[in-house]
Coordinates of C-alpha atoms and ligand atoms in Angstrom, one line a residue:
Chain A
M1134 CA -90.4 230.8 196.8
S1135 CA -92.4 232.9 194.6
V1136 CA -96.2 232.0 194.3
A1137 CA -95.8 230.9 190.5
Q1138 CA -93.2 228.3 191.7
I1139 CA -95.8 226.9 194.2
H1140 CA -98.1 225.3 191.5
P1141 CA -96.9 222.0 190.1
A1142 CA -96.0 223.7 186.9
K1143 CA -95.6 222.0 183.6
P1144 CA -92.2 222.4 182.2
A1145 CA -92.1 225.0 179.3
P1146 CA -93.5 223.3 176.3
A1147 CA -90.7 222.1 174.1
S1148 CA -89.9 224.2 171.2
V1149 CA -87.5 224.2 168.5
D1150 CA -85.9 227.5 168.7
A1151 CA -86.4 228.5 172.3
R1152 CA -83.6 226.8 174.4
P1153 CA -83.6 228.6 177.8
M1154 CA -81.6 225.9 179.4
T1155 CA -78.2 226.4 177.2
P1156 CA -75.3 227.9 178.6
Q1157 CA -75.2 230.3 175.9
A1158 CA -78.6 231.1 176.0
R1159 CA -78.1 231.9 179.8
I1160 CA -75.2 234.1 179.2
L1161 CA -77.0 236.0 176.4
S1162 CA -79.9 236.6 178.8
F1163 CA -77.7 237.9 181.4
M1164 CA -76.5 240.6 178.8
P1165 CA -79.7 241.6 177.2
R1166 CA -78.2 244.6 175.5
K1167 CA -76.1 244.1 172.4
P1168 CA -73.1 242.3 172.8
A1169 CA -70.0 244.2 173.1
E1170 CA -67.0 243.8 170.9
G1171 CA -64.0 243.1 173.1
S1172 CA -63.5 241.9 176.6
L1173 CA -62.5 245.0 177.8
A1174 CA -65.6 246.7 176.2
R1175 CA -67.7 244.1 178.2
L1176 CA -66.2 244.7 181.7
P1177 CA -68.0 248.2 182.6
Q1178 CA -71.2 246.4 181.0
L1179 CA -70.7 243.6 183.4
L1180 CA -70.1 245.5 186.3
R1181 CA -73.3 247.6 185.5
Q1182 CA -75.3 244.3 185.3
L1183 CA -74.1 243.5 188.7
G1184 CA -74.9 246.6 190.0
E1185 CA -78.5 246.6 188.6
S1186 CA -79.0 243.2 190.3
L1187 CA -77.4 244.0 193.7
L1188 CA -78.2 247.7 194.1
P1189 CA -81.9 247.4 194.5
P1190 CA -82.1 244.7 197.2
L1191 CA -79.5 246.7 199.0
I1192 CA -81.2 249.9 199.0
T1193 CA -84.4 248.1 200.0
L1194 CA -82.6 246.6 203.0
A1195 CA -81.1 249.7 203.9
V1196 CA -84.4 251.5 203.8
L1197 CA -85.9 248.7 205.9
L1198 CA -83.4 248.7 208.5
A1199 CA -83.7 252.5 208.8
V1200 CA -87.4 252.5 209.2
W1201 CA -87.1 249.7 211.7
E1202 CA -84.5 251.5 213.6
V1203 CA -86.5 254.7 213.8
L1204 CA -89.9 252.7 214.8
C1205 CA -88.3 250.9 217.5
S1206 CA -85.8 253.4 218.9
S1207 CA -87.9 254.7 221.8
P1208 CA -87.0 252.9 225.0
T1209 CA -90.6 251.5 225.5
A1210 CA -90.9 250.0 222.1
P1211 CA -91.7 246.3 222.4
L1212 CA -89.1 245.1 219.9
P1213 CA -85.5 246.1 219.6
P1214 CA -84.3 248.3 216.9
P1215 CA -81.4 246.6 214.6
S1216 CA -78.8 248.4 216.7
R1217 CA -79.8 246.9 219.7
V1218 CA -80.1 243.5 218.2
L1219 CA -76.6 243.8 217.1
T1220 CA -75.2 244.6 220.7
E1221 CA -77.6 242.4 222.6
S1222 CA -77.0 239.3 220.5
W1223 CA -73.3 240.1 219.7
Q1224 CA -72.1 236.8 221.3
I1225 CA -74.3 234.6 219.1
I1226 CA -73.5 236.3 216.0
A1227 CA -69.8 236.5 216.5
D1228 CA -69.3 232.9 217.7
P1229 CA -71.5 230.6 215.5
F1230 CA -69.5 227.6 216.3
Y1231 CA -69.6 227.9 220.3
R1232 CA -70.1 224.7 222.0
G1233 CA -71.7 224.7 225.4
Q1234 CA -73.9 222.4 227.7
G1235 CA -77.0 220.7 226.4
T1236 CA -78.9 222.9 224.0
D1237 CA -76.5 225.9 224.6
Q1238 CA -74.8 225.7 221.3
G1239 CA -73.9 228.1 218.7
M1240 CA -75.8 229.1 215.9
F1241 CA -74.1 226.9 213.3
W1242 CA -74.7 223.8 215.5
Q1243 CA -78.4 224.6 215.7
I1244 CA -78.9 225.1 212.1
L1245 CA -76.9 221.9 211.4
A1246 CA -79.1 219.8 214.0
S1247 CA -82.1 221.2 212.0
L1248 CA -80.8 220.5 208.5
Q1249 CA -79.8 216.9 209.7
R1250 CA -83.5 216.2 210.6
V1251 CA -84.6 217.9 207.2
A1252 CA -82.2 215.8 205.3
I1253 CA -83.2 212.4 206.6
G1254 CA -86.8 213.3 206.6
Y1255 CA -86.7 214.8 203.2
S1256 CA -84.6 212.3 201.4
L1257 CA -87.1 209.3 202.7
A1258 CA -89.8 211.5 201.4
A1259 CA -88.2 212.0 198.1
I1260 CA -87.5 208.3 197.6
A1261 CA -91.0 207.3 198.7
G1262 CA -92.6 210.2 197.0
I1263 CA -90.9 209.3 193.6
A1264 CA -91.7 205.7 194.2
L1265 CA -95.4 206.5 194.9
G1266 CA -95.7 208.9 192.1
V1267 CA -94.3 206.4 189.5
L1268 CA -96.9 204.0 190.8
L1269 CA -99.6 206.6 190.4
G1270 CA -98.6 207.8 187.1
Q1271 CA -98.1 204.2 185.8
S1272 CA -101.3 202.6 187.0
Q1273 CA -104.8 203.6 186.6
W1274 CA -105.9 201.6 189.4
A1275 CA -103.4 202.8 191.8
M1276 CA -104.4 206.2 190.8
R1277 CA -108.1 205.7 191.2
G1278 CA -107.4 204.0 194.6
L1279 CA -104.9 206.2 196.2
D1280 CA -105.2 209.7 194.7
P1281 CA -108.5 210.7 196.6
I1282 CA -106.8 209.6 200.1
F1283 CA -103.5 211.6 199.0
Q1284 CA -105.6 214.6 198.1
V1285 CA -107.3 214.4 201.4
L1286 CA -104.1 213.7 203.5
R1287 CA -102.0 216.4 202.0
T1288 CA -104.5 219.3 203.3
V1289 CA -103.4 218.0 206.8
P1290 CA -101.2 220.7 208.4
P1291 CA -97.6 219.4 209.3
L1292 CA -97.9 220.1 213.1
A1293 CA -101.1 218.2 213.2
W1294 CA -99.4 215.1 212.6
L1295 CA -96.8 215.7 215.3
P1296 CA -99.0 214.4 218.5
L1297 CA -99.8 211.3 216.5
S1298 CA -96.2 210.3 215.6
L1299 CA -95.1 211.2 219.2
A1300 CA -97.7 208.6 220.3
A1301 CA -96.4 206.1 217.6
F1302 CA -92.7 206.7 217.9
Q1303 CA -92.5 207.5 221.7
D1304 CA -89.7 209.9 220.9
G1305 CA -89.2 213.4 219.7
A1306 CA -86.5 212.8 217.3
P1307 CA -88.2 210.2 214.9
S1308 CA -91.1 212.3 215.3
A1309 CA -89.8 215.4 213.9
I1310 CA -88.4 213.5 211.1
F1311 CA -91.8 211.9 210.4
V1312 CA -93.4 215.4 210.3
I1313 CA -90.7 216.4 207.7
F1314 CA -91.3 213.3 205.7
I1315 CA -95.2 213.5 205.7
T1316 CA -94.8 217.4 204.7
A1317 CA -92.6 217.0 201.8
I1318 CA -93.9 213.8 200.5
W1319 CA -97.2 215.0 198.8
P1320 CA -95.9 217.5 196.4
V1321 CA -93.1 215.0 195.4
I1322 CA -95.9 212.2 194.8
I1323 CA -98.4 214.6 192.8
N1324 CA -95.7 216.0 190.4
T1325 CA -94.0 212.6 189.9
A1326 CA -97.3 211.2 188.9
A1327 CA -98.0 214.0 186.5
G1328 CA -94.6 213.8 185.0
V1329 CA -95.0 209.9 184.5
R1330 CA -98.6 210.5 183.2
N1331 CA -97.1 213.1 180.6
I1332 CA -94.6 211.0 179.2
P1333 CA -95.2 211.4 175.3
Q1334 CA -96.5 208.5 173.5
D1335 CA -93.7 208.8 171.1
Y1336 CA -91.0 207.8 173.9
Q1337 CA -93.2 205.0 175.1
N1338 CA -93.4 203.6 171.3
V1339 CA -89.7 203.9 171.0
A1340 CA -89.3 201.8 174.2
R1341 CA -91.5 199.4 173.0
V1342 CA -89.7 199.1 169.4
L1343 CA -86.6 198.6 171.5
R1344 CA -88.3 196.2 173.8
L1345 CA -86.7 198.2 176.8
N1346 CA -87.6 195.8 180.1
G1347 CA -89.0 197.6 183.0
F1348 CA -85.6 198.7 184.7
E1349 CA -84.3 200.2 181.3
Y1350 CA -87.6 201.9 180.8
F1351 CA -87.5 203.3 184.3
G1352 CA -84.0 204.6 184.2
R1353 CA -83.5 205.5 180.5
I1354 CA -87.2 206.9 179.5
M1355 CA -89.2 207.6 182.7
L1356 CA -86.9 209.2 184.9
P1357 CA -85.6 211.7 182.5
A1358 CA -88.8 212.5 180.8
A1359 CA -90.4 213.1 184.3
A1360 CA -87.3 214.8 185.6
P1361 CA -88.6 218.4 185.4
Y1362 CA -91.8 217.7 187.1
I1363 CA -90.1 215.5 189.7
F1364 CA -87.9 218.4 190.5
T1365 CA -90.8 220.9 190.7
G1366 CA -92.2 218.6 193.3
L1367 CA -89.0 218.3 195.2
R1368 CA -88.3 222.1 195.3
I1369 CA -91.6 222.5 196.7
G1370 CA -91.0 219.8 199.2
V1371 CA -87.8 221.1 200.4
G1372 CA -89.5 224.6 201.1
L1373 CA -92.3 222.8 203.0
S1374 CA -89.6 220.7 204.9
W1375 CA -88.1 223.9 206.4
L1376 CA -91.3 225.5 207.3
A1377 CA -92.3 222.4 209.1
I1378 CA -88.8 221.6 211.0
V1379 CA -88.9 224.9 212.6
A1380 CA -92.4 224.5 214.2
A1381 CA -91.9 220.8 214.9
E1382 CA -88.7 221.6 217.0
M1383 CA -90.5 224.2 219.1
L1384 CA -92.5 221.5 220.6
I1385 CA -90.1 218.6 220.5
G1386 CA -87.1 220.6 222.0
G1387 CA -83.4 219.5 222.0
V1388 CA -80.7 221.3 219.9
G1389 CA -82.1 222.8 216.7
I1390 CA -83.1 226.1 215.3
G1391 CA -86.8 225.6 216.2
F1392 CA -86.3 225.0 219.8
F1393 CA -83.7 227.9 220.1
I1394 CA -86.2 230.5 219.1
W1395 CA -88.6 228.8 221.5
D1396 CA -86.0 228.9 224.2
A1397 CA -85.4 232.6 223.4
W1398 CA -88.9 233.5 223.6
N1399 CA -89.1 232.1 227.1
S1400 CA -86.0 233.6 228.2
S1401 CA -87.1 237.3 226.6
L1402 CA -84.3 237.4 224.4
I1403 CA -86.3 238.8 221.6
S1404 CA -82.8 240.0 219.7
D1405 CA -81.8 236.3 219.7
I1406 CA -85.1 235.6 217.9
I1407 CA -84.5 237.9 215.3
V1408 CA -80.9 236.7 214.6
A1409 CA -82.3 233.2 214.4
L1410 CA -85.2 234.3 212.0
I1411 CA -82.7 235.6 209.8
Y1412 CA -80.6 232.4 209.9
V1413 CA -83.7 230.5 209.1
G1414 CA -84.7 232.7 206.0
V1415 CA -81.2 232.6 204.4
V1416 CA -81.0 228.9 204.8
G1417 CA -84.3 228.0 203.5
F1418 CA -83.4 230.4 200.6
F1419 CA -80.2 228.2 199.9
L1420 CA -82.0 224.9 200.2
D1421 CA -84.4 226.2 197.7
R1422 CA -81.8 227.4 195.3
L1423 CA -79.7 224.2 195.9
I1424 CA -82.7 222.0 194.7
A1425 CA -83.3 224.5 191.7
L1426 CA -79.8 224.2 190.6
A1427 CA -79.6 220.5 191.0
G1428 CA -82.9 220.1 188.9
R1429 CA -81.4 222.5 186.1
L1430 CA -78.0 220.5 186.2
I1431 CA -79.9 217.1 185.9
T1432 CA -82.7 218.2 183.2
R1433 CA -80.4 220.3 181.2
G1434 CA -81.3 218.4 178.1
T1435 CA -85.0 217.5 178.8
A1436 CA -86.8 220.7 178.6
T1437 CA -85.1 221.1 174.9
A1438 CA -86.7 218.8 172.3
Chain B
M948 CA -101.6 181.8 149.8
A949 CA -98.2 182.7 148.2
Q950 CA -95.6 183.1 150.7
H951 CA -94.4 186.6 151.0
Y952 CA -91.7 188.0 153.0
L953 CA -94.2 190.4 154.9
T954 CA -98.1 189.5 154.7
L955 CA -100.9 191.4 155.9
E956 CA -104.1 189.3 155.7
L957 CA -107.5 190.8 155.9
V958 CA -106.4 193.3 158.6
D959 CA -109.4 195.1 160.1
K960 CA -109.1 197.9 162.6
S961 CA -111.8 199.6 164.7
F962 CA -111.6 201.9 167.7
Q963 CA -113.9 201.6 170.6
R964 CA -114.5 204.9 172.4
G965 CA -117.0 205.4 175.0
G966 CA -119.7 203.1 173.4
T967 CA -119.0 204.2 169.9
K968 CA -117.2 202.3 167.3
T969 CA -115.1 203.9 164.5
E970 CA -114.1 201.5 161.7
V971 CA -110.7 202.6 160.5
L972 CA -109.5 199.9 158.4
T973 CA -111.2 197.1 156.5
Q974 CA -110.1 193.9 155.0
V975 CA -106.4 195.1 154.2
S976 CA -104.5 192.7 152.6
L977 CA -100.9 192.9 151.0
G978 CA -97.9 190.9 150.3
V979 CA -94.5 192.4 150.3
A980 CA -91.3 191.0 148.9
K981 CA -88.1 191.1 150.5
G982 CA -86.1 194.2 149.6
E983 CA -89.1 195.9 148.2
F984 CA -89.9 199.6 148.8
I985 CA -93.7 200.2 149.2
S986 CA -95.3 203.8 149.6
I987 CA -98.6 203.9 151.2
I988 CA -100.5 207.0 150.2
G989 CA -103.9 208.3 151.0
H990 CA -105.7 211.4 152.5
S991 CA -105.0 212.4 155.9
G992 CA -107.1 210.7 158.5
C993 CA -107.6 207.5 156.4
G994 CA -105.8 205.2 158.7
K995 CA -102.1 204.9 157.2
S996 CA -100.4 205.4 160.6
T997 CA -102.9 203.0 162.1
L998 CA -101.8 200.3 159.4
L999 CA -98.1 201.2 160.0
N1000 CA -98.7 200.8 163.8
I1001 CA -100.0 197.2 163.0
I1002 CA -97.3 196.1 161.1
A1003 CA -95.0 197.7 163.9
G1004 CA -97.0 195.7 166.3
L1005 CA -97.7 198.8 168.3
T1006 CA -101.5 198.5 167.8
P1007 CA -103.1 195.4 167.7
A1008 CA -105.4 194.7 164.9
T1009 CA -109.1 194.1 165.7
S1010 CA -109.0 191.0 163.2
G1011 CA -106.7 189.6 160.6
V1012 CA -102.9 188.8 160.8
V1013 CA -99.6 190.1 160.0
F1014 CA -96.8 187.4 158.9
L1015 CA -93.1 188.3 158.8
E1016 CA -91.1 185.6 157.6
G1017 CA -93.9 183.3 158.4
K1018 CA -94.3 184.4 162.0
T1019 CA -97.0 186.2 163.5
V1020 CA -96.5 189.8 164.5
D1021 CA -98.0 190.4 168.0
A1022 CA -95.8 192.8 169.5
P1023 CA -93.2 195.6 168.7
G1024 CA -89.7 194.8 168.2
P1025 CA -86.6 196.0 166.6
D1026 CA -86.9 193.8 163.5
R1027 CA -89.6 196.2 162.4
A1028 CA -88.0 199.4 163.2
V1029 CA -90.0 202.5 163.0
V1030 CA -88.8 206.2 161.8
F1031 CA -91.6 208.1 163.5
Q1032 CA -93.3 211.1 161.9
N1033 CA -91.9 213.7 164.5
H1034 CA -88.6 211.9 165.0
S1035 CA -89.1 210.9 168.5
L1036 CA -85.5 211.3 169.6
L1037 CA -84.9 211.3 173.5
P1038 CA -84.0 215.0 173.9
W1039 CA -81.9 214.1 177.1
L1040 CA -79.7 212.0 174.9
T1041 CA -77.0 213.1 172.5
V1042 CA -77.4 212.1 168.8
Y1043 CA -74.5 209.4 169.6
E1044 CA -76.6 208.1 172.6
N1045 CA -79.7 207.9 171.0
V1046 CA -78.6 205.6 168.3
A1047 CA -76.4 203.8 171.3
L1048 CA -79.7 203.1 173.2
A1049 CA -80.7 201.1 170.2
V1050 CA -77.5 199.5 169.4
G1051 CA -77.0 198.5 172.9
K1052 CA -80.2 196.9 173.4
V1053 CA -80.4 195.1 170.1
F1054 CA -76.7 194.0 169.8
R1055 CA -76.0 193.4 173.6
R1056 CA -75.0 189.8 173.0
T1057 CA -73.8 189.8 169.5
K1058 CA -71.3 192.9 169.3
S1059 CA -68.5 193.8 171.7
R1060 CA -68.5 197.4 173.0
A1061 CA -65.8 198.4 170.4
E1062 CA -68.0 197.0 167.6
Q1063 CA -71.1 198.7 169.0
H1064 CA -69.3 201.8 169.0
D1065 CA -68.1 201.4 165.2
W1066 CA -71.5 200.2 164.3
I1067 CA -73.0 203.6 166.0
L1068 CA -70.6 205.7 164.0
H1069 CA -71.3 203.8 160.9
N1070 CA -74.8 204.3 160.9
L1071 CA -74.6 208.1 161.7
D1072 CA -71.9 208.2 158.9
L1073 CA -74.7 206.6 156.5
V1074 CA -77.0 209.6 157.2
Q1075 CA -74.0 211.9 157.4
M1076 CA -74.5 212.8 161.0
G1077 CA -71.1 211.6 162.2
H1078 CA -70.1 215.5 162.8
A1079 CA -72.9 216.1 165.1
R1080 CA -72.5 213.0 167.4
D1081 CA -72.3 215.1 170.5
K1082 CA -75.2 217.3 170.0
R1083 CA -78.7 217.1 171.6
P1084 CA -81.7 216.9 169.6
G1085 CA -82.5 220.5 170.6
E1086 CA -79.2 221.8 169.1
I1087 CA -79.9 220.4 165.5
S1088 CA -82.4 221.1 162.8
G1089 CA -85.4 219.2 161.8
G1090 CA -83.9 217.7 158.9
M1091 CA -80.9 216.4 160.9
K1092 CA -83.2 215.2 163.5
Q1093 CA -85.0 213.0 161.0
R1094 CA -81.6 211.9 159.7
V1095 CA -80.7 210.6 163.1
G1096 CA -84.1 208.9 163.4
I1097 CA -83.5 207.0 160.3
A1098 CA -79.7 206.1 161.5
R1099 CA -81.2 204.7 164.8
A1100 CA -83.7 202.6 162.9
L1101 CA -81.1 201.4 160.4
S1102 CA -78.9 200.6 163.3
M1103 CA -81.2 198.0 164.5
E1104 CA -80.6 195.9 161.3
P1105 CA -84.5 195.7 160.9
K1106 CA -85.9 193.2 158.5
V1107 CA -88.3 195.9 157.7
L1108 CA -88.0 199.6 158.1
L1109 CA -91.4 201.5 158.7
L1110 CA -91.4 205.1 157.9
D1111 CA -94.3 207.2 158.8
E1112 CA -94.4 210.4 156.8
P1113 CA -90.7 211.0 157.6
F1114 CA -90.3 213.9 155.7
G1115 CA -93.6 215.5 156.2
A1116 CA -92.5 218.5 158.2
L1117 CA -89.4 219.4 156.3
D1118 CA -88.9 222.0 153.4
A1119 CA -88.6 221.0 149.7
L1120 CA -84.8 220.9 149.6
T1121 CA -84.1 219.0 152.9
R1122 CA -86.9 216.7 151.9
A1123 CA -85.1 216.0 148.5
H1124 CA -81.8 215.5 150.2
L1125 CA -83.1 213.0 152.7
Q1126 CA -85.2 211.1 149.8
D1127 CA -82.0 210.8 147.8
A1128 CA -80.4 209.3 151.2
V1129 CA -83.1 206.8 151.5
M1130 CA -82.9 205.7 148.0
E1131 CA -79.1 205.3 148.3
I1132 CA -79.3 203.4 151.5
H1133 CA -82.2 201.4 150.2
A1134 CA -79.9 200.4 147.1
R1135 CA -76.8 199.8 149.2
L1136 CA -78.5 197.6 152.0
G1137 CA -81.5 196.2 150.3
N1138 CA -83.9 196.6 153.1
T1139 CA -87.6 196.2 153.0
M1140 CA -89.2 199.6 153.2
I1141 CA -92.8 200.7 153.9
M1142 CA -93.2 204.4 153.8
I1143 CA -96.1 206.4 154.4
T1144 CA -96.3 209.7 152.6
H1145 CA -99.0 212.0 151.1
D1146 CA -96.4 213.3 148.5
V1147 CA -97.3 212.1 145.1
D1148 CA -93.7 212.6 143.7
E1149 CA -92.1 211.2 146.8
A1150 CA -94.2 208.0 146.3
V1151 CA -93.3 207.7 142.6
L1152 CA -89.7 208.4 143.1
L1153 CA -88.8 206.1 146.0
S1154 CA -91.4 203.0 145.4
D1155 CA -91.6 199.7 143.6
R1156 CA -95.1 199.8 144.4
I1157 CA -97.6 202.4 145.7
V1158 CA -100.5 201.4 148.0
M1159 CA -103.4 203.6 147.6
M1160 CA -105.9 203.9 150.4
T1161 CA -109.6 205.0 150.2
N1162 CA -110.8 207.8 152.4
G1163 CA -112.0 206.5 155.9
P1164 CA -113.8 205.8 157.8
A1165 CA -113.5 202.0 157.1
A1166 CA -110.6 202.5 154.5
R1167 CA -109.4 199.9 152.5
I1168 CA -106.6 199.4 149.9
G1169 CA -108.3 200.9 146.6
E1170 CA -105.5 200.0 144.3
V1171 CA -101.7 198.9 144.2
L1172 CA -99.6 200.6 141.4
D1173 CA -96.4 199.2 140.0
V1174 CA -93.7 201.7 139.3
P1175 CA -91.7 199.9 136.7
I1176 CA -88.8 202.2 136.8
V1177 CA -85.1 201.1 136.9
R1178 CA -83.1 202.0 139.7
P1179 CA -80.8 203.9 140.5
R1180 CA -83.5 206.7 139.7
N1181 CA -82.6 210.3 139.3
R1182 CA -85.0 212.8 140.0
I1183 CA -84.1 215.3 137.5
E1184 CA -83.9 212.6 134.7
L1185 CA -87.3 211.4 135.8
A1186 CA -88.9 214.5 135.3
G1187 CA -89.7 214.1 131.8
D1188 CA -89.7 210.3 131.9
R1189 CA -92.9 208.7 130.3
T1190 CA -93.4 206.0 132.9
Y1191 CA -92.9 208.5 135.8
L1192 CA -95.3 210.8 134.3
K1193 CA -98.0 208.1 133.8
C1194 CA -97.4 206.7 137.3
R1195 CA -97.7 210.0 138.7
E1196 CA -100.9 210.8 137.0
A1197 CA -102.3 207.5 138.1
V1198 CA -101.8 208.3 141.7
L1199 CA -103.2 211.9 141.2
K1200 CA -106.2 210.4 139.4
F1201 CA -106.8 208.1 142.2
L1202 CA -106.5 210.7 144.8
Y1203 CA -108.2 213.7 143.7
E1204 CA -110.8 212.2 141.2
R1205 CA -111.9 208.9 142.5
H1206 CA -111.2 209.4 146.1
R1207 CA -111.5 213.1 146.6
F1208 CA -111.2 214.2 150.1
V1209 CA -114.5 215.3 151.3
E1210 CA -113.7 218.3 153.7
A1211 CA -115.4 217.5 157.1
A1212 CA -116.5 214.1 156.1
E1213 CA -117.3 213.1 159.7
Ligands
LIG244 N1 -106.1 205.4 169.4 C1 -107.0 205.8 168.7 N2 -108.3 205.9 169.2 C2 -109.4 206.3 168.7 N3 -109.3 206.6 167.3 C3 -108.1 206.7 166.7 C4 -106.8 206.3 167.4 N4 -106.0 206.3 166.5 C5 -106.3 206.8 165.4 N5 -107.6 206.8 165.5 C6 -108.6 207.2 164.4 O1 -108.1 206.6 163.2 C7 -108.3 207.2 162.1 C8 -107.0 207.1 161.3 O2 -105.9 207.7 161.9 P1 -104.4 207.6 161.4 O3 -104.1 206.3 161.2 O4 -103.6 208.4 162.3 O5 -104.7 208.5 160.0 P2 -103.4 208.8 158.8 O6 -102.3 208.5 159.4 O7 -103.8 208.4 157.7 O8 -103.6 210.5 159.0 C9 -108.5 208.6 162.6 O9 -109.8 209.1 162.2 C10 -108.2 209.0 163.9 O10 -109.0 209.6 164.6
LIG245 MG1 -100.5 209.7 160.2

């Protein structure tokens, strides 16, 4: 996630002619050069576009791997070079669906266990976060009473909650889920509240003239109007969840990518750690993209007025 | 006091903000007959929108009352539909859905689904927007959005239609088209309409009476002008009409001689 996305950004100001969300506009921006005449003429251009977007990261990757290989090639190097990672960890790379005893599971199952914890904690955080955000956005008193407390609590690092939740739940599994929950909820609350506070007076007037009741107002006006903000919060939240789960699992143990990494460290399997890190990064990337995509689909009409 | 369809009685409005009180409207009294077309004209900032919002029930009056058909107005409702200055369509709904939201709410009990559907299309056709029913507000022009706003308001079958500078942001040609559309709808349906404008020609062309507001702060009704021109009215024929020119002159005189807008009056 880039730095720019971490801020609870306001959705782009609505303007009449800029419609970045429409499918046409997206296709156009994909081909910034002048539009070609026929589909045949467009094919090479599409290929070039593909090359322009894929080639640079591939080259960067190749260079990085090469540098790494060279730097760690000496037998006394503390970290293995990529070639050795491949050979040493070939077993876990080749068979992600391997099932063994206890925590001895393939990468797929490790990731799946972590994702399950994240899914539960994050869903709870999304629901509670949106509900609390709506409360904060709607009520001056809730805002005054709760906001200062939330502003303090949200700065507590995720792992600092773990001992407390272990004491409260007496068990690792719910504690890890609670850590995810408490990590992801703050950006959701804060962004939802901002979205609800920023609902234009015009929409509220429309609702009042139509005499929409609370439920109708919530579903027809508030949620769609605040959706771009809510999804900004949800996207930050999912990134933080994934950051927190790895750390939490290192401490609670059991199947999961976090404990897998810790276990590999204790067994001095540095290559396995590197493979796991790649998995963690790729999965985190896709989680972020997933929420971004959901947000784009759901708020398609909202950003254009 | 004579019974009018809509009555404003000694309406005052002041805003309290941080210890300072701004008088916006004082002693506004007005009776409107059923089916009448009233324009409210005045310099910007004098309190026209505030007055309209009081009639709509969106803003409470500080003192004074508004009666509609003998009942006190104290909350907004679909019997006083508003066409907002900046259309206020919900951008995440299509044109059809924007009108459907209003129709579904107002006629939930009295019209079947099929009847509601027909009624939505009927109102969109009334403003010639049936062709764009599946477009979103972001995909249509300003004039079209304003048409949909009018269709949405009309679809509520309001007792009074309130229009807040409905054509203010439009170019002259689109504006003329929409004025004709509103005149035609008024002739066809006989709605009671109250429209805010700062366009003298628009006021004279459309209104039965023109309410002229003095400058704020503490604006009041300065004068009410009758426009005794027969309907249907045609803008081209009226261009040289004696009565039209006299009305126009009266409004211009009021606005630019007796109540000239003083720049930076505050
Ligand atoms: N909610 C409000 N709080 C304080 N002052 C307001 C509010 N709404 C309007 N006003 C003031 O009332 C005056 C009239 O505003 P308005 O009715 O919008 O004027 P108009 O529509 O004639 O241009 C302005 O001076 C404006 O600043
Ligand atoms: Mg106004």
